[in-house]
GROMACS .gro file of C-alpha atoms in nm:
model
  395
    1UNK     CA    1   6.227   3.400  14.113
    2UNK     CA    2   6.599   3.381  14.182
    3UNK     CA    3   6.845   3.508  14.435
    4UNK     CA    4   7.204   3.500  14.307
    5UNK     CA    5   7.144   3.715  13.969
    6UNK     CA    6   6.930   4.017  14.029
    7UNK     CA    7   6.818   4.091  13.658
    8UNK     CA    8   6.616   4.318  13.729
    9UNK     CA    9   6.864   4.537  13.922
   10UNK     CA   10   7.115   4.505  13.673
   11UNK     CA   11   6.869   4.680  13.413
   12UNK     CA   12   6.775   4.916  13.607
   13UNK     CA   13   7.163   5.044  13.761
   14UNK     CA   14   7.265   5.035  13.343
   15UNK     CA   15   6.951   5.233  13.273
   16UNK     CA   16   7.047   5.439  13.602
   17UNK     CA   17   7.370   5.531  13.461
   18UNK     CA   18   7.309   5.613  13.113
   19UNK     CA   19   7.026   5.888  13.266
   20UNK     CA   20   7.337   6.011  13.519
   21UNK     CA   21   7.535   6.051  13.251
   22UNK     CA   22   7.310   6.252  13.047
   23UNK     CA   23   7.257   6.439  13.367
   24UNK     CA   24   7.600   6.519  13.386
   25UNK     CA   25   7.625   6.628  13.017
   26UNK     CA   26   7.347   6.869  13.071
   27UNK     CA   27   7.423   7.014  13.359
   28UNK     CA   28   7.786   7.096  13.222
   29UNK     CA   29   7.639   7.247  12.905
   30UNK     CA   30   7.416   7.466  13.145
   31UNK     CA   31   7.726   7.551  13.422
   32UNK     CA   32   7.959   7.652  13.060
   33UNK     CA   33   7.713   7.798  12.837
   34UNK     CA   34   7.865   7.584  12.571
   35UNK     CA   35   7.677   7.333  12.337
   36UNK     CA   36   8.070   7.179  12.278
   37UNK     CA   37   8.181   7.145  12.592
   38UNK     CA   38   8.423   6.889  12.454
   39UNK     CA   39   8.520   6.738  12.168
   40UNK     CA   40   8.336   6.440  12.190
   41UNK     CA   41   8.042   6.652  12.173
   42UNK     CA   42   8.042   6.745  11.817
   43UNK     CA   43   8.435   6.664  11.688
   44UNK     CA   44   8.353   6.860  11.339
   45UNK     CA   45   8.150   7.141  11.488
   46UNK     CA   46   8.437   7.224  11.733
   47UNK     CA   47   8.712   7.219  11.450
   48UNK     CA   48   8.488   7.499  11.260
   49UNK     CA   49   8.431   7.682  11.572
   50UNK     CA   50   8.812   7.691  11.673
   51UNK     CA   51   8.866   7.812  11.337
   52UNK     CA   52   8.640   8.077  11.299
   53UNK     CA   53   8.729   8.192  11.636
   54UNK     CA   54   9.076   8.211  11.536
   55UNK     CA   55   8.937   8.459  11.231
   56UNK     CA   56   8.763   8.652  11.513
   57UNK     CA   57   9.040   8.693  11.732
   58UNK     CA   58   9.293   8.838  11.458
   59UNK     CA   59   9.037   9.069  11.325
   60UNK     CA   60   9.015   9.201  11.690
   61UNK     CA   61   9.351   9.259  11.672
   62UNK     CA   62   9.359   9.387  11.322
   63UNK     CA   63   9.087   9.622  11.410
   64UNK     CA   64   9.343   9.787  11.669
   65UNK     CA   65   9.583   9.814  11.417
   66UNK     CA   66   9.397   9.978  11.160
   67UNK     CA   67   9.303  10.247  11.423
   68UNK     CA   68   9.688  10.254  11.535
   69UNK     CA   69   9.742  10.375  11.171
   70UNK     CA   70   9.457  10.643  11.207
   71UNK     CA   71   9.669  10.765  11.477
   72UNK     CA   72   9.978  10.741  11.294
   73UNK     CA   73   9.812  10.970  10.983
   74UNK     CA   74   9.671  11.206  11.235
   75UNK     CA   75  10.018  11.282  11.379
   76UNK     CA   76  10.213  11.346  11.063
   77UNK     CA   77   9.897  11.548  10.937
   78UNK     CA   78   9.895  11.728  11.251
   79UNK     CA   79  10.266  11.811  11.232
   80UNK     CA   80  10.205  11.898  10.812
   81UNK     CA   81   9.957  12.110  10.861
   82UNK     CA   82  10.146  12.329  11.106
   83UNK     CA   83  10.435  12.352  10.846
   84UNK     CA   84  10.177  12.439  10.602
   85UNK     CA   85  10.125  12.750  10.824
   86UNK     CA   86  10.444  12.831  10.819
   87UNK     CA   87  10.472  12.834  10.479
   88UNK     CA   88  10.167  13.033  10.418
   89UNK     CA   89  10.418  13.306  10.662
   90UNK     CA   90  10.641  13.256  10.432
   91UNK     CA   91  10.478  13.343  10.150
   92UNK     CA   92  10.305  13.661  10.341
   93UNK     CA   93  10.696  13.762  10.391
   94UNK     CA   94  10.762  13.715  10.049
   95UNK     CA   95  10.485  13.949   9.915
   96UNK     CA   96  10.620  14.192  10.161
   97UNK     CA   97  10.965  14.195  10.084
   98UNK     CA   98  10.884  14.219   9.687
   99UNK     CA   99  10.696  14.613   9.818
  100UNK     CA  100  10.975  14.865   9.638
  101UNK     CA  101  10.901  15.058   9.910
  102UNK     CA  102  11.126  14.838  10.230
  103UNK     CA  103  11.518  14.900  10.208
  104UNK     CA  104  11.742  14.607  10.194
  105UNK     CA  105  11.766  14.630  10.609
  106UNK     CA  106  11.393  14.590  10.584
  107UNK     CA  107  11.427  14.308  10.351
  108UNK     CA  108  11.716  14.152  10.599
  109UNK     CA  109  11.498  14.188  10.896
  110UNK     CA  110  11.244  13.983  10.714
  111UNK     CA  111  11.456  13.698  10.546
  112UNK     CA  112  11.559  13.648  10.953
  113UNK     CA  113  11.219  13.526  11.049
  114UNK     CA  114  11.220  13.337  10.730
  115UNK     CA  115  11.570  13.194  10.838
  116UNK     CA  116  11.421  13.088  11.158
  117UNK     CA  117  11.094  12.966  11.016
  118UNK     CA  118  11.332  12.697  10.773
  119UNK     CA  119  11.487  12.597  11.090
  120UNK     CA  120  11.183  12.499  11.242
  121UNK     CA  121  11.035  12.294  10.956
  122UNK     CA  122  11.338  12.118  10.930
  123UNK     CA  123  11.293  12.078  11.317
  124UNK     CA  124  10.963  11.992  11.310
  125UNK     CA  125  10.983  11.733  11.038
  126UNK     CA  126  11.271  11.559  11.239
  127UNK     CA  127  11.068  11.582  11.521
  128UNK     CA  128  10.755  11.433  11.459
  129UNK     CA  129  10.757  11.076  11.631
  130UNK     CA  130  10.481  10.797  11.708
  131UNK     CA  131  10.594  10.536  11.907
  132UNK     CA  132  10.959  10.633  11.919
  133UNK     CA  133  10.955  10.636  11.509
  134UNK     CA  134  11.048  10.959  11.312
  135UNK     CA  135  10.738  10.932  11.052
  136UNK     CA  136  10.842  11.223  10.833
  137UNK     CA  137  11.182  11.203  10.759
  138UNK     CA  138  11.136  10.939  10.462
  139UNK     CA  139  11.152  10.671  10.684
  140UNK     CA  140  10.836  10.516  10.580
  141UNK     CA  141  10.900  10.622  10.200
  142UNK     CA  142  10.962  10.419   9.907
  143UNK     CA  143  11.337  10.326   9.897
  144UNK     CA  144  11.555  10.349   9.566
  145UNK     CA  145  11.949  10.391   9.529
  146UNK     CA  146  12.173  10.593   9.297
  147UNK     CA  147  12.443  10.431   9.157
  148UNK     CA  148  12.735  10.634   8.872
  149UNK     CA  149  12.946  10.381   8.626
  150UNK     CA  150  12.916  10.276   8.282
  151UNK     CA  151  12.752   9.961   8.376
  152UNK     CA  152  12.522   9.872   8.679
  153UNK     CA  153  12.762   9.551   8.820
  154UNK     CA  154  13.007   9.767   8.797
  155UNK     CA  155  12.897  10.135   8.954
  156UNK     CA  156  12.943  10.256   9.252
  157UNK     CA  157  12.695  10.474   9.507
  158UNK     CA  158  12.796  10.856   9.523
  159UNK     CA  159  12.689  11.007   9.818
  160UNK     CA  160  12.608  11.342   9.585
  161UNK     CA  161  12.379  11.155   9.392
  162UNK     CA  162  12.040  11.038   9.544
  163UNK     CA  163  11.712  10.930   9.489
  164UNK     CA  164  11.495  11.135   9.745
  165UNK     CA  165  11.101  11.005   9.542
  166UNK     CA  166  10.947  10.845   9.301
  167UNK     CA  167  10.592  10.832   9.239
  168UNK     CA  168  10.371  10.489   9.304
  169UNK     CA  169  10.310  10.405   8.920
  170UNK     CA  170  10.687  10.378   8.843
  171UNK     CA  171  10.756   9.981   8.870
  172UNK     CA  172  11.058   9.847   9.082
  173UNK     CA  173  11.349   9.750   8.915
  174UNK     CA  174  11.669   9.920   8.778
  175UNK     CA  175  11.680  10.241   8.534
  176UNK     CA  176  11.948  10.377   8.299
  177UNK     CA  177  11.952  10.734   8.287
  178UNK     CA  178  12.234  10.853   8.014
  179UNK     CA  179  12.299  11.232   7.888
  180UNK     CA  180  12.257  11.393   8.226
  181UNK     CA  181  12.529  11.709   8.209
  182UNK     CA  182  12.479  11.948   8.512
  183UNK     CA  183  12.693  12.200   8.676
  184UNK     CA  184  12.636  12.230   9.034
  185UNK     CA  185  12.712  12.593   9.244
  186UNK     CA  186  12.658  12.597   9.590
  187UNK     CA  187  12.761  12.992   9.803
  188UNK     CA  188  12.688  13.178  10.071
  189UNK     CA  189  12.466  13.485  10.017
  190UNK     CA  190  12.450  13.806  10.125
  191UNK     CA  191  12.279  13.738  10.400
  192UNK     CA  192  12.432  13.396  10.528
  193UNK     CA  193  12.173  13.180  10.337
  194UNK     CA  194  12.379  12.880  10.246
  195UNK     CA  195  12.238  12.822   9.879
  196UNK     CA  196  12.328  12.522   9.606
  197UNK     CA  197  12.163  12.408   9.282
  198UNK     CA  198  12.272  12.239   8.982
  199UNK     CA  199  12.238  12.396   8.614
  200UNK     CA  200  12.161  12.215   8.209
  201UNK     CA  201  12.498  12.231   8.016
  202UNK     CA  202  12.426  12.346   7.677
  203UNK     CA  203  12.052  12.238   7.692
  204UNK     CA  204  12.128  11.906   7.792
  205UNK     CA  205  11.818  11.855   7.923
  206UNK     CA  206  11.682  11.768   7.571
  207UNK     CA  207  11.937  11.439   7.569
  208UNK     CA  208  11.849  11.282   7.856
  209UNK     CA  209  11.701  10.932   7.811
  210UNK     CA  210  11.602  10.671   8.075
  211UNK     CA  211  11.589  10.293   8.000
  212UNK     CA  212  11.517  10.008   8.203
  213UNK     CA  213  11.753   9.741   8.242
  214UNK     CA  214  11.596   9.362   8.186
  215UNK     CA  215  11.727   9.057   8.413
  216UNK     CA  216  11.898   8.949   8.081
  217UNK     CA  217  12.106   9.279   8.072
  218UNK     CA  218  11.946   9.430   7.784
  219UNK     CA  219  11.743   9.764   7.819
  220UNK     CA  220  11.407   9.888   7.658
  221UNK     CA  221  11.324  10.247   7.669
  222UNK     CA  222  11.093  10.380   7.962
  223UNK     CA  223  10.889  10.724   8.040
  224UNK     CA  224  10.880  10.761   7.667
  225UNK     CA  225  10.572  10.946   7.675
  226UNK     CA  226  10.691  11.310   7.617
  227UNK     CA  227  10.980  11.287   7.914
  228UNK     CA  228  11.045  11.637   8.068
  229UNK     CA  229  11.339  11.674   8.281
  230UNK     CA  230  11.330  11.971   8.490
  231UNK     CA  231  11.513  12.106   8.763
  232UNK     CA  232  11.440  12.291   9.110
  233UNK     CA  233  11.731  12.370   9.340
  234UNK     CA  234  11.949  12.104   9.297
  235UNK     CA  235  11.698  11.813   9.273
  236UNK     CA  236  11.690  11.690   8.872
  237UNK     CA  237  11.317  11.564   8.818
  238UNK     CA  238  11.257  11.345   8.549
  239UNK     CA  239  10.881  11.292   8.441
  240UNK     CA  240  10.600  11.182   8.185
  241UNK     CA  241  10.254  11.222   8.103
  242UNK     CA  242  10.151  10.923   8.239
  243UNK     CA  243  10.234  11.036   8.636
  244UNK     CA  244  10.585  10.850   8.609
  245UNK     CA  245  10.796  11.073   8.832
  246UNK     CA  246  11.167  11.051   8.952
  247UNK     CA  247  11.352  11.288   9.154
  248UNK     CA  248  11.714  11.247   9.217
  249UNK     CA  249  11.914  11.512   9.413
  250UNK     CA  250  12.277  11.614   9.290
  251UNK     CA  251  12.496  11.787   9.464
  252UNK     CA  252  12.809  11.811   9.227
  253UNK     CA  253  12.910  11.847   8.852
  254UNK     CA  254  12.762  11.543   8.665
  255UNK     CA  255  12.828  11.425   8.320
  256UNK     CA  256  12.799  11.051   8.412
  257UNK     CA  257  12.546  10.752   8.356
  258UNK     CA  258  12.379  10.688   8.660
  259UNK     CA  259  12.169  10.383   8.770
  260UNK     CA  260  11.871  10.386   8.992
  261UNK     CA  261  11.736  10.123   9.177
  262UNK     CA  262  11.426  10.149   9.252
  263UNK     CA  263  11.259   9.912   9.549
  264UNK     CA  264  10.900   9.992   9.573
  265UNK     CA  265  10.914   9.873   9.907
  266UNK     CA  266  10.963  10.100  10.245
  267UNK     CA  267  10.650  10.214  10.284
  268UNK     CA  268  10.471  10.120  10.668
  269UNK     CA  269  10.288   9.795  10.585
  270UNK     CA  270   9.989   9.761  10.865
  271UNK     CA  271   9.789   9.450  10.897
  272UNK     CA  272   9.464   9.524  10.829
  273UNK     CA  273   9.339   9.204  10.841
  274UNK     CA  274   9.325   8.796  10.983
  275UNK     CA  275   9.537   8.645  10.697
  276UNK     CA  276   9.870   8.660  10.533
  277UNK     CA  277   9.887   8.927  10.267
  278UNK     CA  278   9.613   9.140  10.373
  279UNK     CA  279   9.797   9.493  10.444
  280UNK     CA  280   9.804   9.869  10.357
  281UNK     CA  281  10.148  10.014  10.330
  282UNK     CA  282  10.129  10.382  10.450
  283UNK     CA  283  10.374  10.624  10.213
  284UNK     CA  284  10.459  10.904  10.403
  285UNK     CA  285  10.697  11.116  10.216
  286UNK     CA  286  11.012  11.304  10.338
  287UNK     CA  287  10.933  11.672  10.410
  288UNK     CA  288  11.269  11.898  10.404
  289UNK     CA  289  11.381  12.236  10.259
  290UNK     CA  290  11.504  11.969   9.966
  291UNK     CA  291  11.224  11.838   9.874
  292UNK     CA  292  10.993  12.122   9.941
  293UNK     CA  293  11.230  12.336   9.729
  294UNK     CA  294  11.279  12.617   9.991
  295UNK     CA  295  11.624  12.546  10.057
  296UNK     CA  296  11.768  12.847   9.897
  297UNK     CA  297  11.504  13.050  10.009
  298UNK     CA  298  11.645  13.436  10.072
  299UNK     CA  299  11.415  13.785  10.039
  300UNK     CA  300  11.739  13.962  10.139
  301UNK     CA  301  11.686  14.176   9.797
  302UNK     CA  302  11.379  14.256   9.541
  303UNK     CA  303  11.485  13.968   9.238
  304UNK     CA  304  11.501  13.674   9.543
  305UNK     CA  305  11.196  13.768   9.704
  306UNK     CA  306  10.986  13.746   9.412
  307UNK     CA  307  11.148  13.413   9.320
  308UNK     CA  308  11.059  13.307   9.661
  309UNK     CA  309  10.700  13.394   9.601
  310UNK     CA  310  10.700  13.119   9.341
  311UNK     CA  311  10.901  12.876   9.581
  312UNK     CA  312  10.683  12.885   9.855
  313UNK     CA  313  10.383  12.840   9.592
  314UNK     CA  314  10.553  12.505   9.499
  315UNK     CA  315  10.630  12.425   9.858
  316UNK     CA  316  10.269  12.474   9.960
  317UNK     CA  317  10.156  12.256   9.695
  318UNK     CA  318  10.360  11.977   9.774
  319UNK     CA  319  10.238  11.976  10.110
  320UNK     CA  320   9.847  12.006   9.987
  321UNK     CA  321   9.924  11.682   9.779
  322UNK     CA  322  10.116  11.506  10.075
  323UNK     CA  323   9.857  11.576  10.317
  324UNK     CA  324   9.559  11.486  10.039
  325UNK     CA  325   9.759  11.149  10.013
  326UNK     CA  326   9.684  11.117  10.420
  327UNK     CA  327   9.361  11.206  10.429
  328UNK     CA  328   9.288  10.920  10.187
  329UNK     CA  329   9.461  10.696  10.378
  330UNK     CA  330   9.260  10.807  10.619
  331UNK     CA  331   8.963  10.745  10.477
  332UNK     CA  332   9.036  10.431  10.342
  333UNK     CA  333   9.115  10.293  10.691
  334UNK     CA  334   8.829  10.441  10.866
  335UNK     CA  335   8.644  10.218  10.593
  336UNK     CA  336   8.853   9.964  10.642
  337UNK     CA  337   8.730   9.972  11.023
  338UNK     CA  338   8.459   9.978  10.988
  339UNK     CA  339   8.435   9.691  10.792
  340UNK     CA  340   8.627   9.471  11.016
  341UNK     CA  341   8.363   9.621  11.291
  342UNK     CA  342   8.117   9.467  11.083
  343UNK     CA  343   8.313   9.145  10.981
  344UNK     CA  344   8.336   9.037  11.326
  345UNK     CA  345   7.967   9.098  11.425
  346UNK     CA  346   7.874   8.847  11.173
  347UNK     CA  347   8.125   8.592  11.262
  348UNK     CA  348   8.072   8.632  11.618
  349UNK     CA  349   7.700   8.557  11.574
  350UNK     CA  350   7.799   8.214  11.331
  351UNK     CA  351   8.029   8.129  11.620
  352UNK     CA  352   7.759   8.167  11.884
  353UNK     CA  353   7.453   7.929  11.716
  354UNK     CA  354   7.794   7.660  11.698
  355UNK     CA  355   7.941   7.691  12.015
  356UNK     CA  356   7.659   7.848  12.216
  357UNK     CA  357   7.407   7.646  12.424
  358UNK     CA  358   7.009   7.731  12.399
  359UNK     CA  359   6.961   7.747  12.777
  360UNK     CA  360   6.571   7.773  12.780
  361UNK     CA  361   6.567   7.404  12.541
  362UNK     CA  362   6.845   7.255  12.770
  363UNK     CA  363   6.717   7.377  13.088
  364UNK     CA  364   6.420   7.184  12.946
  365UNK     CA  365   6.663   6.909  12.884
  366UNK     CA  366   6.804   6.898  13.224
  367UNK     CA  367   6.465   6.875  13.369
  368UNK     CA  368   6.368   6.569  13.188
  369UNK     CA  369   6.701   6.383  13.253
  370UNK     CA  370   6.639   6.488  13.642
  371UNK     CA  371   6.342   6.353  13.633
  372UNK     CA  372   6.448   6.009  13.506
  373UNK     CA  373   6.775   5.993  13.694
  374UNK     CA  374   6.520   6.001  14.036
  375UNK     CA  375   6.303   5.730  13.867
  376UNK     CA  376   6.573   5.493  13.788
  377UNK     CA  377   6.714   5.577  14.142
  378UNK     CA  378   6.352   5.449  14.267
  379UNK     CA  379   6.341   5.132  14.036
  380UNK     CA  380   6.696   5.054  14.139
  381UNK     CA  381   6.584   5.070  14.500
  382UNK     CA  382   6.264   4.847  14.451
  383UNK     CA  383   6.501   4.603  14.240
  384UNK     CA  384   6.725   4.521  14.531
  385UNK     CA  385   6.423   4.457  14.728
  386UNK     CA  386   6.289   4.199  14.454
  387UNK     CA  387   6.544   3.884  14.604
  388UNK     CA  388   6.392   3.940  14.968
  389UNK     CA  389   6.022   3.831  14.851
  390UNK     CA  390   6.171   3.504  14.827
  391UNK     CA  391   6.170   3.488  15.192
  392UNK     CA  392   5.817   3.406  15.171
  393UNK     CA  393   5.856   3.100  14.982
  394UNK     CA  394   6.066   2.966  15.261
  395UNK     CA  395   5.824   3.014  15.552
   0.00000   0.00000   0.00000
């Protein structure tokens, strides 16, 4: 037996702290709910789970956005529907003032509330905001630029000459368009209905031709596909079987090569997901008596009010496909929603087994580290006692 080095206690207060500790583990796992409270506790484990909580966290966020846009399509579909009422008025007028039986005050009296009815689209499209944004005045609209000159370095923007659309399927990049020869005529009518359009030269429109223009300089033909070129109003619309569409409003006498550039880009790009790259873009066209074709709208006499019949018809139809375009988008995000809805139940359950402690098994844990932290603290305490036996070797 010896007095100055108490083995015995020494074992016991390292076997005494090694229980404490695990005490201390376990009881912080059970105060935090976490199985990695730290690092230390599983260095790998907590990389993943900081990860994949970083996924969960921008779908969260992405899942907002998504229903943001839902919004943003209800609002202009809201306001489009409303000005597809309208129309539908206007195209009740315009079977009424075609009757041979109204006089031309009737007919006046009529193409007044028509009058006021174009103000209000015009109104309404300007009008129609989310979040401080006009959404249907093209802002959100692919972007392309018309340019007059015999070569594209060298032309110069016109502000006659416009590109107000182009469909989806025509590729970015810059077009040619040679052998346009318009005359333009814009008047007053009878009734005050300010009125402009542009007219084919000598069937012109047979000679138009559209090329693209290659990075090298050289051009290769495009929309070769039986390319009609039309007009309505003063908007020129050239177009081909396969959906390629361009519409480019002139507003003077044109015998000039013109140059479009076409962006593809413009429309309102939402994040619909956690990563780079993974967004909608939302096209909402630009809705005005332009590009509905109404802009010379007058049932003032018998010939204009059964063109206007025909006007309207086109007008209404451009809305139908405008608002058929939003309800898909609408769809598609609702989907889209729902997925991320889905997305983040899954991940959320891979980051809970990780990260999340089994409190029943570490409750059971805790119980058996107690239990050992009071029996070393009883061992230590009989240890220390173990030098004063020696007392009785002295007596």
């Amino acid at each position: 037996m010896k007095v100055n080095y108490n083995v015995s206690a020494m074992i016991a207060n390292n076997a005494l702290q090694r229980n404490d500790t695990l005490l201390s583990e376990s009881l912080e796992r059970l105060s935090s709910g976490l199985k990695i409270a730290n690092a230390k506790d599983n260095p790998s484990g907590l990389a993943m789970s900081r990860r994949m909580n970083s996924q969960i966290e921008g779908l969260g966020v992405a899942g907002d956005t998504s229903n943001d846009a839902i919004s943003i399509v209800q609002v202009a579909d809201g306001s489009l529907s409303e000005i597809q009422e309208i129309l539908q008025r206007m195209n009740q007028l315009a079977v009424q003032a075609s009757n041979g039986t109204l006089t031309d005050a009737d007919r006046e009296t009529i193409q007044e509330e028509v009058t006021l009815l174009k103000e209000e689209i015009v109104r309404m499209a300007e009008t129609t905001q989310f979040n401080g944004q006009s959404i249907l005045d093209g802002t959100f609209d692919l972007k392309g630029y018309a340019t007059i000159g015999d070569s594209f370095s060298g032309s110069k923007t016109d502000a006659n000459v416009k590109v107000i659309n182009y469909s989806d399927v025509v590729e970015a990049g810059v077009y040619k368009i040679t052998g346009i020869d318009v005359s333009y005529m814009h008047l007053t009518g009878t009734t005050g209905v300010d009125k402009q359009g542009i007219f084919f030269e000598n069937g012109s429109d047979k000679a138009i031709k559209i090329e693209r223009v290659n990075a090298d300089g050289t051009t290769s033909s495009y929309m070769n596909n039986g390319m009609i070129a039309s007009i309505n109003e003063d908007v020129l619309t050239l177009s081909d079987s396969t959906g390629k569409k361009i519409d480019i409003q002139i507003d003077r006498a044109l015998s000039d090569t013109v140059f479009v550039d076409l962006t593809a880009s413009g429309a309102m790009t939402m994040q619909v997901g956690a990563n780079e790259g993974q967004t909608l873009d939302i096209r909402i066209p630009r809705v005005n008596l332009t590009t509905l074709g109404i802009y010379n709208l007058d049932m003032a006499n018998p010939e204009g009010a059964l063109e206007a019949i025909e006007d309207v018809k086109g007008a209404l139809a451009n809305i139908s496909s405008i608002r058929s375009r939003l309800g898909s988008y609408q769809n598609r995000l609702e989907h889209t929603s729902s997925s991320i809805d889905i997305t983040v139940e899954n991940m959320t359950a891979a980051y809970s087994r990780i990260m999340d402690v089994d409190m029943a098994e570490e409750m059971t844990v805790y119980s058996t580290q107690q239990v050992l932290s009071q029996a070393g603290t009883s061992m230590m305490a009989q240890a220390n006692e173990r030098p004063s036996q020696v007392l009785q070797l002295l007596q």
